[in-house]
Amino acid sequence: MQHVAVVGGGIVGLAVAHELAAERGVSVTVLEKETAWAAHQTGHNSGVIHAGLYYKPGSHKARMAVAGNRSMVRFAEENGVPVEVCGKLVVATEPDELPRLQVLAERAEANGVPAKRIEAAEAREYEPEVNCLAALRVETTGIVDYGAVCQALVRRLGELGAELRTGAEVLGVRGRGGRVELATPGGIVRADALVNCAGLHSDRIARLAGLRPAARIVPFRGEYYELRHDRRHLVRGLIYPVPDPTLPFLGVHLTRMIDGSVHAGPNAVLALRREGYRWRDVSLRDLAEVARFPGSWRLARKYARTGVDEVLRSFSQRRFAASLARLVPAVRQEDLVRAEAGVRAQAMLPDGSLVDDFLFEMGPRQVHVLNAPSPAATASLEIARHVADRVMDVL
Ligand SMILES: Cc1cc2nc3c(=O)[nH]c(=O)nc-3n(C[C@H](O)[C@H](O)[C@H](O)COP(=O)(O)OP(=O)(O)OC[C@H]3O[C@@H](n4cnc5c(N)ncnc54)[C@H](O)[C@@H]3O)c2cc1C
């Protein structure tokens, strides 16, 4: 039996391992450097099962989000993971957002996502506190705890006889005798192929394995607040702004989580460490790498104004509340309580552009996932199918 080592125990690594073990008759070892599964992006996100309306038609993101929306809901239902398909509103609050709402509606249609344009009065039937001129109602958006999905994947992998190792950081990779050897603190792991799903460190693992990927990971922290318990009633489901097409992220939104809490955020600021959840988390190595990469400076110039605004909002709860009040005017500064932040792994090219689509690269007996930002949690079971196909090609 062929044996595959998967680096990274986030939702993408665990989904890939599950697909290989359950559907492709391959034995797998998952190597995760932390002592728990889903410790980084997967355990610090908005918990939204996206519908797939935002993404460029025909892209991996569009196809895999739309299919992933269905497969994730099914997986959760079949494995006893609480899930709710609550739908969402994308709201235009300014007249200049109305044409962009229309563009979004057309994109949704091109991607096969049911989305209905509604007027403000109808939007308030869904969300009585919302402020908008018009909205898109998307019925298929859902919510789930991706950490709980990972626990279910781990359980199933255990039943399939997979070897699951936490506290197993991959420190080196080399090819030897037609196989792959991975150095970990616990010793060498040998496999017939390697799959790199290391998220914030995926470019580093690729370089350790001998690839020279053009893209580098830039860590963008997303900070959240939570609505105070007695103010949760202000939001019933999910309320998003119309995204600015010139910016890479969706804009701060209000999200009901599966546990009933309401999260507000995330913003986007450059993290000063790959796993920098606070401003005081700084790594000189990570910063030096960012500074040496030509794309960083080009990106900084391109988004200078937005970057400054995001940093100001990071330090000012008043500004954060003001952004949310555009969506729900009743939200006040005193309604917000700081919640845990997340850090996005976003690939950037030397020309300063951010890689929009999911990015995969192959090496000898290697498959690397080099860009899996949102909606990769939604799409994880579909990414897993795609990666498993590539693994079968390289084995
Ligand atoms: C703030 C935020 C909000 C988001 N909201 C959503 C959302 O609502 N819906 C959605 O679909 N997506 C969302 N996303 C995106 C989603 O969370 C990610 O796309 C997804 O979790 C990526 O999973 P992953 O397995 O690739 O990465 P990760 O979860 O980061 O897993 C990578 C793992 O690799 C491990 N690792 C790294 N280096 C090594 C090494 N050398 N050896 C061994 N292990 C290693 C890490 O410890 C980590 O556990 C959000 C992301 C963020 C940050």
Short mmCIF file of C-alpha atoms and ligand atoms in Angstrom, two decimals:
data_model
loop_
_atom_site.label_atom_id
_atom_site.label_comp_id
_atom_site.label_asym_id
_atom_site.label_seq_id
_atom_site.Cartn_x
_atom_site.Cartn_y
_atom_site.Cartn_z
CA MET A 1 0.00 0.00 0.00
CA GLN A 2 1.26 3.47 -0.89
CA HIS A 3 1.97 5.78 2.00
CA VAL A 4 1.49 9.56 2.00
CA ALA A 5 2.67 12.08 4.60
CA VAL A 6 0.49 15.17 5.01
CA VAL A 7 2.10 18.22 6.62
CA GLY A 8 -0.40 20.37 8.54
CA GLY A 9 -3.34 19.44 10.72
CA GLY A 10 -5.69 22.26 9.77
CA ILE A 11 -8.90 21.57 7.88
CA VAL A 12 -7.18 21.28 4.49
CA GLY A 13 -4.55 18.76 5.67
CA LEU A 14 -7.09 16.69 7.58
CA ALA A 15 -9.56 16.72 4.67
CA VAL A 16 -6.82 15.65 2.23
CA ALA A 17 -5.71 12.86 4.58
CA HIS A 18 -9.32 11.72 4.94
CA GLU A 19 -9.91 11.70 1.18
CA LEU A 20 -6.73 9.68 0.61
CA ALA A 21 -7.45 7.16 3.35
CA ALA A 22 -11.21 6.80 2.81
CA GLU A 23 -11.49 7.02 -0.98
CA ARG A 24 -8.10 6.26 -2.53
CA GLY A 25 -6.91 3.28 -0.49
CA VAL A 26 -3.73 5.05 0.60
CA SER A 27 -2.24 4.90 4.09
CA VAL A 28 -1.54 8.32 5.62
CA THR A 29 0.42 10.02 8.35
CA VAL A 30 -0.57 13.55 9.36
CA LEU A 31 2.16 15.68 10.91
CA GLU A 32 1.08 18.74 12.88
CA LYS A 33 3.57 20.93 14.73
CA GLU A 34 1.17 22.15 17.42
CA THR A 35 -0.13 19.98 20.24
CA ALA A 36 -3.73 20.33 19.01
CA TRP A 37 -5.49 20.10 15.65
CA ALA A 38 -6.83 23.20 13.88
CA ALA A 39 -4.67 25.47 16.02
CA HIS A 40 -4.23 28.26 13.47
CA GLN A 41 -6.42 29.57 10.62
CA THR A 42 -8.97 26.78 10.95
CA GLY A 43 -9.52 27.41 14.64
CA HIS A 44 -9.68 31.21 14.31
CA ASN A 45 -12.13 32.00 11.56
CA SER A 46 -15.67 33.30 11.13
CA GLY A 47 -17.19 29.83 10.88
CA VAL A 48 -19.09 30.67 7.70
CA ILE A 49 -19.92 28.08 5.04
CA HIS A 50 -19.75 30.44 2.10
CA ALA A 51 -22.20 30.11 -0.77
CA GLY A 52 -19.64 30.94 -3.48
CA LEU A 53 -21.00 34.19 -4.90
CA TYR A 54 -17.89 36.37 -4.72
CA TYR A 55 -15.41 34.39 -6.77
CA LYS A 56 -14.37 34.68 -10.41
CA PRO A 57 -16.52 32.29 -12.46
CA GLY A 58 -14.58 29.18 -13.45
CA SER A 59 -11.88 29.68 -10.77
CA HIS A 60 -10.97 26.97 -8.29
CA LYS A 61 -12.50 29.18 -5.59
CA ALA A 62 -15.83 29.51 -7.40
CA ARG A 63 -16.18 25.85 -8.29
CA MET A 64 -14.88 24.49 -5.00
CA ALA A 65 -16.82 26.91 -2.80
CA VAL A 66 -20.12 26.16 -4.50
CA ALA A 67 -19.56 22.39 -4.35
CA GLY A 68 -17.90 22.69 -0.92
CA ASN A 69 -20.91 24.51 0.50
CA ARG A 70 -23.00 21.39 -0.15
CA SER A 71 -20.34 18.82 0.80
CA MET A 72 -19.49 20.64 4.05
CA VAL A 73 -23.13 20.81 5.15
CA ARG A 74 -23.57 17.12 4.30
CA PHE A 75 -20.36 16.12 6.12
CA ALA A 76 -21.41 18.03 9.23
CA GLU A 77 -24.90 16.49 9.21
CA GLU A 78 -23.56 12.97 8.72
CA ASN A 79 -20.98 13.34 11.47
CA GLY A 80 -23.05 14.95 14.20
CA VAL A 81 -21.38 18.37 13.88
CA PRO A 82 -23.86 21.20 14.58
CA VAL A 83 -24.50 23.17 11.38
CA GLU A 84 -27.13 25.67 10.32
CA VAL A 85 -27.96 26.98 6.85
CA CYS A 86 -29.14 30.39 8.01
CA GLY A 87 -28.56 32.44 4.83
CA LYS A 88 -27.05 35.90 4.69
CA LEU A 89 -27.62 39.46 3.59
CA VAL A 90 -25.09 41.50 1.61
CA VAL A 91 -26.19 45.09 2.15
CA ALA A 92 -25.60 48.25 0.12
CA THR A 93 -25.58 51.20 2.49
CA GLU A 94 -24.48 53.95 0.03
CA PRO A 95 -25.84 54.78 -3.44
CA ASP A 96 -22.46 54.07 -5.09
CA GLU A 97 -22.65 50.49 -3.77
CA LEU A 98 -25.86 49.72 -5.69
CA PRO A 99 -24.13 49.04 -9.05
CA ARG A 100 -21.61 46.82 -7.22
CA LEU A 101 -24.49 44.92 -5.61
CA GLN A 102 -25.80 44.32 -9.13
CA VAL A 103 -22.38 43.07 -10.30
CA LEU A 104 -22.33 40.71 -7.32
CA ALA A 105 -25.82 39.44 -8.21
CA GLU A 106 -24.60 38.70 -11.76
CA ARG A 107 -21.53 36.93 -10.46
CA ALA A 108 -23.69 34.83 -8.14
CA GLU A 109 -25.81 33.84 -11.12
CA ALA A 110 -22.71 32.97 -13.18
CA ASN A 111 -21.53 30.74 -10.32
CA GLY A 112 -24.92 29.08 -9.96
CA VAL A 113 -25.55 30.55 -6.50
CA PRO A 114 -29.17 31.48 -5.79
CA ALA A 115 -29.11 35.14 -4.68
CA LYS A 116 -32.11 37.46 -4.77
CA ARG A 117 -31.94 41.25 -4.86
CA ILE A 118 -34.37 42.67 -2.30
CA GLU A 119 -35.39 46.15 -1.17
CA ALA A 120 -34.68 47.59 2.26
CA ALA A 121 -38.11 46.76 3.71
CA GLU A 122 -37.74 43.08 2.81
CA ALA A 123 -34.17 43.03 4.17
CA ARG A 124 -35.56 44.24 7.49
CA GLU A 125 -37.90 41.26 7.59
CA TYR A 126 -34.75 39.11 7.83
CA GLU A 127 -32.74 41.54 9.96
CA PRO A 128 -34.96 44.09 11.72
CA GLU A 129 -31.99 46.28 12.78
CA VAL A 130 -30.20 46.45 9.44
CA ASN A 131 -29.48 49.68 7.58
CA CYS A 132 -29.49 49.42 3.79
CA LEU A 133 -30.72 50.82 0.50
CA ALA A 134 -31.01 47.34 -1.00
CA ALA A 135 -29.56 43.89 -0.33
CA LEU A 136 -28.79 40.50 -1.78
CA ARG A 137 -30.37 37.59 0.04
CA VAL A 138 -28.32 34.41 -0.22
CA GLU A 139 -30.10 31.36 1.19
CA THR A 140 -27.34 28.74 1.02
CA THR A 141 -24.79 30.39 3.33
CA GLY A 142 -24.37 28.45 6.56
CA ILE A 143 -22.48 28.41 9.85
CA VAL A 144 -20.45 25.69 11.53
CA ASP A 145 -17.53 25.32 13.95
CA TYR A 146 -14.63 24.27 11.71
CA GLY A 147 -12.72 23.07 14.79
CA ALA A 148 -15.55 20.60 15.41
CA VAL A 149 -15.42 19.52 11.75
CA CYS A 150 -11.72 18.79 12.27
CA GLN A 151 -12.47 16.71 15.35
CA ALA A 152 -14.87 14.65 13.24
CA LEU A 153 -12.22 14.22 10.52
CA VAL A 154 -9.67 13.15 13.15
CA ARG A 155 -12.15 10.61 14.55
CA ARG A 156 -12.79 9.15 11.10
CA LEU A 157 -9.08 9.10 10.28
CA GLY A 158 -8.47 7.18 13.49
CA GLU A 159 -11.10 4.62 12.46
CA LEU A 160 -9.39 4.31 9.06
CA GLY A 161 -6.08 3.49 10.74
CA ALA A 162 -4.29 6.74 9.87
CA GLU A 163 -1.28 7.76 11.91
CA LEU A 164 -2.02 11.11 13.55
CA ARG A 165 0.87 12.97 15.12
CA THR A 166 0.69 16.30 16.89
CA GLY A 167 3.82 18.00 18.23
CA ALA A 168 5.52 16.83 15.02
CA GLU A 169 7.02 19.84 13.27
CA VAL A 170 8.49 19.08 9.86
CA LEU A 171 11.98 20.57 9.88
CA GLY A 172 13.45 19.13 6.70
CA VAL A 173 12.40 17.29 3.54
CA ARG A 174 14.47 15.27 1.10
CA GLY A 175 13.95 12.78 -1.68
CA ARG A 176 15.76 9.47 -1.26
CA GLY A 177 15.53 6.27 -3.26
CA GLY A 178 12.28 7.26 -4.97
CA ARG A 179 10.69 8.12 -1.63
CA VAL A 180 10.35 11.23 0.53
CA GLU A 181 11.92 11.65 3.96
CA LEU A 182 10.66 14.19 6.46
CA ALA A 183 12.71 15.18 9.47
CA THR A 184 10.70 15.75 12.66
CA PRO A 185 11.82 16.11 16.30
CA GLY A 186 10.64 12.52 16.84
CA GLY A 187 12.70 11.12 13.95
CA ILE A 188 12.49 10.56 10.20
CA VAL A 189 9.11 9.86 8.59
CA ARG A 190 9.33 8.04 5.24
CA ALA A 191 6.56 8.17 2.64
CA ASP A 192 5.90 7.61 -1.05
CA ALA A 193 4.64 11.17 -1.43
CA LEU A 194 4.30 14.39 0.53
CA VAL A 195 1.36 16.77 0.66
CA ASN A 196 2.06 20.25 2.01
CA CYS A 197 -0.95 21.85 3.74
CA ALA A 198 1.08 23.97 6.15
CA GLY A 199 -1.01 27.14 5.80
CA LEU A 200 1.02 30.09 7.09
CA HIS A 201 4.23 28.09 6.54
CA SER A 202 3.34 26.44 3.24
CA ASP A 203 5.88 28.43 1.20
CA ARG A 204 8.62 27.49 3.67
CA ILE A 205 7.78 23.78 3.47
CA ALA A 206 7.84 24.06 -0.34
CA ARG A 207 11.30 25.61 -0.20
CA LEU A 208 12.48 22.94 2.27
CA ALA A 209 11.28 20.37 -0.27
CA GLY A 210 13.37 21.95 -3.03
CA LEU A 211 10.72 23.98 -4.86
CA ARG A 212 11.24 27.66 -5.66
CA PRO A 213 7.68 28.96 -5.57
CA ALA A 214 7.26 32.52 -6.84
CA ALA A 215 4.62 33.25 -4.21
CA ARG A 216 5.36 34.12 -0.57
CA ILE A 217 2.96 33.96 2.32
CA VAL A 218 2.06 37.28 3.89
CA PRO A 219 0.25 37.01 7.23
CA PHE A 220 -2.76 39.31 7.57
CA ARG A 221 -4.28 39.43 11.02
CA GLY A 222 -8.04 39.70 11.26
CA GLU A 223 -9.23 41.12 14.58
CA TYR A 224 -12.67 40.44 16.00
CA TYR A 225 -15.02 41.80 18.58
CA GLU A 226 -18.04 40.01 20.00
CA LEU A 227 -21.40 41.61 20.76
CA ARG A 228 -22.16 41.68 24.48
CA HIS A 229 -24.57 38.90 25.44
CA ASP A 230 -27.51 41.29 25.99
CA ARG A 231 -26.98 42.89 22.53
CA ARG A 232 -26.87 39.68 20.49
CA HIS A 233 -30.49 40.14 19.52
CA LEU A 234 -29.38 42.95 17.16
CA VAL A 235 -28.21 40.34 14.62
CA ARG A 236 -30.17 37.24 13.63
CA GLY A 237 -27.86 35.78 10.97
CA LEU A 238 -25.03 37.10 8.80
CA ILE A 239 -24.77 40.71 7.59
CA TYR A 240 -22.00 41.63 5.13
CA PRO A 241 -21.14 44.88 3.35
CA VAL A 242 -20.77 44.99 -0.43
CA PRO A 243 -17.08 44.13 -0.88
CA ASP A 244 -14.81 46.74 -2.41
CA PRO A 245 -13.54 45.02 -5.58
CA THR A 246 -10.15 46.75 -5.29
CA LEU A 247 -9.49 45.15 -1.87
CA PRO A 248 -8.66 41.52 -1.20
CA PHE A 249 -10.88 40.95 1.86
CA LEU A 250 -14.63 41.05 2.36
CA GLY A 251 -14.86 43.91 4.87
CA VAL A 252 -15.93 43.72 8.53
CA HIS A 253 -19.20 41.88 8.91
CA LEU A 254 -21.54 40.66 11.63
CA THR A 255 -21.71 36.91 11.97
CA ARG A 256 -23.87 34.77 14.20
CA MET A 257 -21.72 31.83 15.27
CA ILE A 258 -23.04 28.31 15.74
CA ASP A 259 -22.82 28.73 19.55
CA GLY A 260 -25.20 31.73 19.38
CA SER A 261 -22.58 34.44 19.92
CA VAL A 262 -22.28 37.27 17.38
CA HIS A 263 -18.83 38.09 16.03
CA ALA A 264 -17.91 41.37 14.40
CA GLY A 265 -14.90 41.61 12.11
CA PRO A 266 -12.39 40.74 10.84
CA ASN A 267 -10.37 43.75 9.79
CA ALA A 268 -7.02 43.18 8.02
CA VAL A 269 -3.64 44.36 9.30
CA LEU A 270 -0.19 43.00 8.50
CA ALA A 271 0.79 40.57 11.28
CA LEU A 272 4.33 41.11 12.55
CA ARG A 273 4.79 37.33 12.88
CA ARG A 274 3.34 34.49 10.80
CA GLU A 275 1.33 33.42 13.82
CA GLY A 276 1.10 36.93 15.28
CA TYR A 277 -2.28 37.15 16.99
CA ARG A 278 -1.43 40.41 18.82
CA TRP A 279 0.58 43.54 17.95
CA ARG A 280 3.22 42.47 20.46
CA ASP A 281 3.82 39.15 18.64
CA VAL A 282 6.86 40.07 16.56
CA SER A 283 9.35 37.89 14.68
CA LEU A 284 12.45 39.55 13.27
CA ARG A 285 12.95 36.61 10.92
CA ASP A 286 9.43 36.95 9.52
CA LEU A 287 9.71 40.73 9.25
CA ALA A 288 13.08 40.52 7.50
CA GLU A 289 11.60 38.06 4.99
CA VAL A 290 8.69 40.40 4.31
CA ALA A 291 11.07 43.37 3.93
CA ARG A 292 13.36 41.49 1.52
CA PHE A 293 10.51 40.42 -0.75
CA PRO A 294 10.00 43.05 -3.49
CA GLY A 295 6.25 42.43 -3.58
CA SER A 296 5.83 43.67 -0.01
CA TRP A 297 6.85 47.23 -0.88
CA ARG A 298 4.70 47.28 -3.99
CA LEU A 299 1.75 46.02 -1.95
CA ALA A 300 2.40 48.63 0.77
CA ARG A 301 2.39 51.42 -1.84
CA LYS A 302 -0.77 50.12 -3.49
CA TYR A 303 -2.78 49.84 -0.27
CA ALA A 304 -1.09 52.63 1.74
CA ARG A 305 -4.29 54.54 2.49
CA THR A 306 -6.37 51.45 3.32
CA GLY A 307 -3.49 50.06 5.39
CA VAL A 308 -3.34 53.17 7.56
CA ASP A 309 -7.13 53.13 8.05
CA GLU A 310 -7.03 49.46 9.06
CA VAL A 311 -4.25 50.07 11.61
CA LEU A 312 -6.17 53.02 13.08
CA ARG A 313 -9.27 50.86 13.34
CA SER A 314 -7.20 48.14 15.00
CA PHE A 315 -6.34 50.53 17.84
CA SER A 316 -9.72 52.25 18.05
CA GLN A 317 -12.80 50.42 19.26
CA ARG A 318 -14.76 53.57 18.37
CA ARG A 319 -13.74 53.31 14.70
CA PHE A 320 -14.51 49.59 14.67
CA ALA A 321 -17.97 50.25 16.11
CA ALA A 322 -18.54 53.00 13.51
CA SER A 323 -17.82 50.52 10.66
CA LEU A 324 -20.34 48.10 12.15
CA ALA A 325 -22.92 50.83 12.72
CA ARG A 326 -23.02 51.37 8.95
CA LEU A 327 -24.58 47.90 8.77
CA VAL A 328 -26.53 47.95 12.05
CA PRO A 329 -26.88 51.49 13.46
CA ALA A 330 -27.88 50.24 16.92
CA VAL A 331 -24.37 48.78 17.48
CA ARG A 332 -22.48 51.06 19.89
CA GLN A 333 -18.88 51.05 21.04
CA GLU A 334 -19.87 49.81 24.52
CA ASP A 335 -21.62 46.77 22.97
CA LEU A 336 -18.27 45.32 21.80
CA VAL A 337 -15.98 42.96 23.68
CA ARG A 338 -12.58 41.96 22.23
CA ALA A 339 -12.49 38.41 20.87
CA GLU A 340 -9.65 36.22 19.60
CA ALA A 341 -7.98 37.27 16.35
CA GLY A 342 -7.09 35.05 13.39
CA VAL A 343 -4.19 35.26 10.94
CA ARG A 344 -4.79 34.67 7.22
CA ALA A 345 -2.12 33.03 5.06
CA GLN A 346 -2.28 35.03 1.85
CA ALA A 347 0.14 34.33 -1.00
CA MET A 348 1.73 37.34 -2.69
CA LEU A 349 3.73 37.52 -5.94
CA PRO A 350 6.96 39.51 -6.45
CA ASP A 351 5.00 42.20 -8.34
CA GLY A 352 2.98 42.87 -5.15
CA SER A 353 -0.24 41.30 -6.39
CA LEU A 354 -2.10 38.98 -4.06
CA VAL A 355 -2.80 35.53 -5.47
CA ASP A 356 -6.55 35.47 -5.81
CA ASP A 357 -7.25 31.81 -6.49
CA PHE A 358 -6.28 28.67 -4.62
CA LEU A 359 -2.78 27.72 -5.74
CA PHE A 360 -1.33 24.23 -6.09
CA GLU A 361 2.15 23.21 -7.21
CA MET A 362 3.67 19.83 -7.81
CA GLY A 363 7.20 18.57 -7.28
CA PRO A 364 8.73 15.11 -7.49
CA ARG A 365 6.37 12.98 -5.34
CA GLN A 366 5.06 16.20 -3.85
CA VAL A 367 1.85 18.22 -3.93
CA HIS A 368 1.87 21.68 -2.34
CA VAL A 369 -1.13 23.82 -1.40
CA LEU A 370 0.42 27.28 -1.63
CA ASN A 371 -2.62 29.52 -1.30
CA ALA A 372 -5.71 28.41 0.59
CA PRO A 373 -7.29 31.53 2.09
CA SER A 374 -11.03 31.99 2.59
CA PRO A 375 -13.22 30.22 1.46
CA ALA A 376 -10.82 27.27 1.84
CA ALA A 377 -12.54 26.01 4.99
CA THR A 378 -15.86 25.91 3.12
CA ALA A 379 -14.13 24.32 0.11
CA SER A 380 -11.86 21.96 2.08
CA LEU A 381 -13.52 18.69 1.08
CA GLU A 382 -13.36 19.74 -2.60
CA ILE A 383 -9.75 20.92 -2.30
CA ALA A 384 -9.08 17.48 -0.81
CA ARG A 385 -10.52 15.73 -3.89
CA HIS A 386 -8.43 17.91 -6.20
CA VAL A 387 -5.24 17.35 -4.19
CA ALA A 388 -5.86 13.60 -3.93
CA ASP A 389 -6.15 13.46 -7.74
CA ARG A 390 -2.78 15.23 -8.00
CA VAL A 391 -1.28 12.81 -5.43
CA MET A 392 -2.41 9.85 -7.54
CA ASP A 393 -0.64 11.55 -10.50
CA VAL A 394 2.69 11.85 -8.68
CA LEU A 395 2.66 8.48 -6.91
C1 LIG B 1 -9.83 35.61 10.34
C2 LIG B 1 -10.21 34.55 9.37
C3 LIG B 1 -11.55 34.35 9.01
C4 LIG B 1 -11.91 33.38 8.08
N1 LIG B 1 -13.23 33.10 7.86
C5 LIG B 1 -13.55 32.05 7.05
C6 LIG B 1 -14.89 31.65 6.88
O1 LIG B 1 -15.79 32.17 7.53
N2 LIG B 1 -15.17 30.64 6.01
C7 LIG B 1 -14.19 30.00 5.30
O2 LIG B 1 -14.49 29.12 4.49
N3 LIG B 1 -12.89 30.34 5.48
C8 LIG B 1 -12.56 31.31 6.34
N4 LIG B 1 -11.25 31.62 6.56
C9 LIG B 1 -10.23 30.89 5.84
C10 LIG B 1 -10.00 29.52 6.46
O3 LIG B 1 -9.95 29.57 7.86
C11 LIG B 1 -8.69 28.97 5.89
O4 LIG B 1 -8.75 29.08 4.48
C12 LIG B 1 -8.48 27.50 6.26
O5 LIG B 1 -8.62 27.32 7.65
C13 LIG B 1 -7.11 27.06 5.79
O6 LIG B 1 -6.86 25.79 6.34
P1 LIG B 1 -5.41 25.16 6.30
O7 LIG B 1 -5.53 23.78 6.79
O8 LIG B 1 -4.83 25.41 4.94
O9 LIG B 1 -4.55 26.09 7.26
P2 LIG B 1 -4.35 26.05 8.85
O10 LIG B 1 -5.63 25.87 9.55
O11 LIG B 1 -3.56 27.26 9.20
O12 LIG B 1 -3.49 24.74 9.07
C14 LIG B 1 -2.14 24.64 8.72
C15 LIG B 1 -1.48 23.80 9.78
O13 LIG B 1 -0.14 23.50 9.39
C16 LIG B 1 0.62 23.43 10.58
N5 LIG B 1 2.04 23.56 10.23
C17 LIG B 1 2.67 24.65 9.72
N6 LIG B 1 3.98 24.39 9.55
C18 LIG B 1 4.18 23.10 9.92
C19 LIG B 1 5.35 22.27 9.98
N7 LIG B 1 6.56 22.70 9.62
N8 LIG B 1 5.20 21.00 10.44
C20 LIG B 1 3.97 20.52 10.82
N9 LIG B 1 2.86 21.29 10.81
C21 LIG B 1 2.96 22.56 10.36
C22 LIG B 1 0.11 24.59 11.40
O14 LIG B 1 0.43 24.47 12.77
C23 LIG B 1 -1.39 24.52 11.13
O15 LIG B 1 -2.09 23.79 12.09
C24 LIG B 1 -10.88 32.60 7.49
C25 LIG B 1 -9.55 32.77 7.88
C26 LIG B 1 -9.22 33.71 8.84
C27 LIG B 1 -7.80 33.80 9.29
#
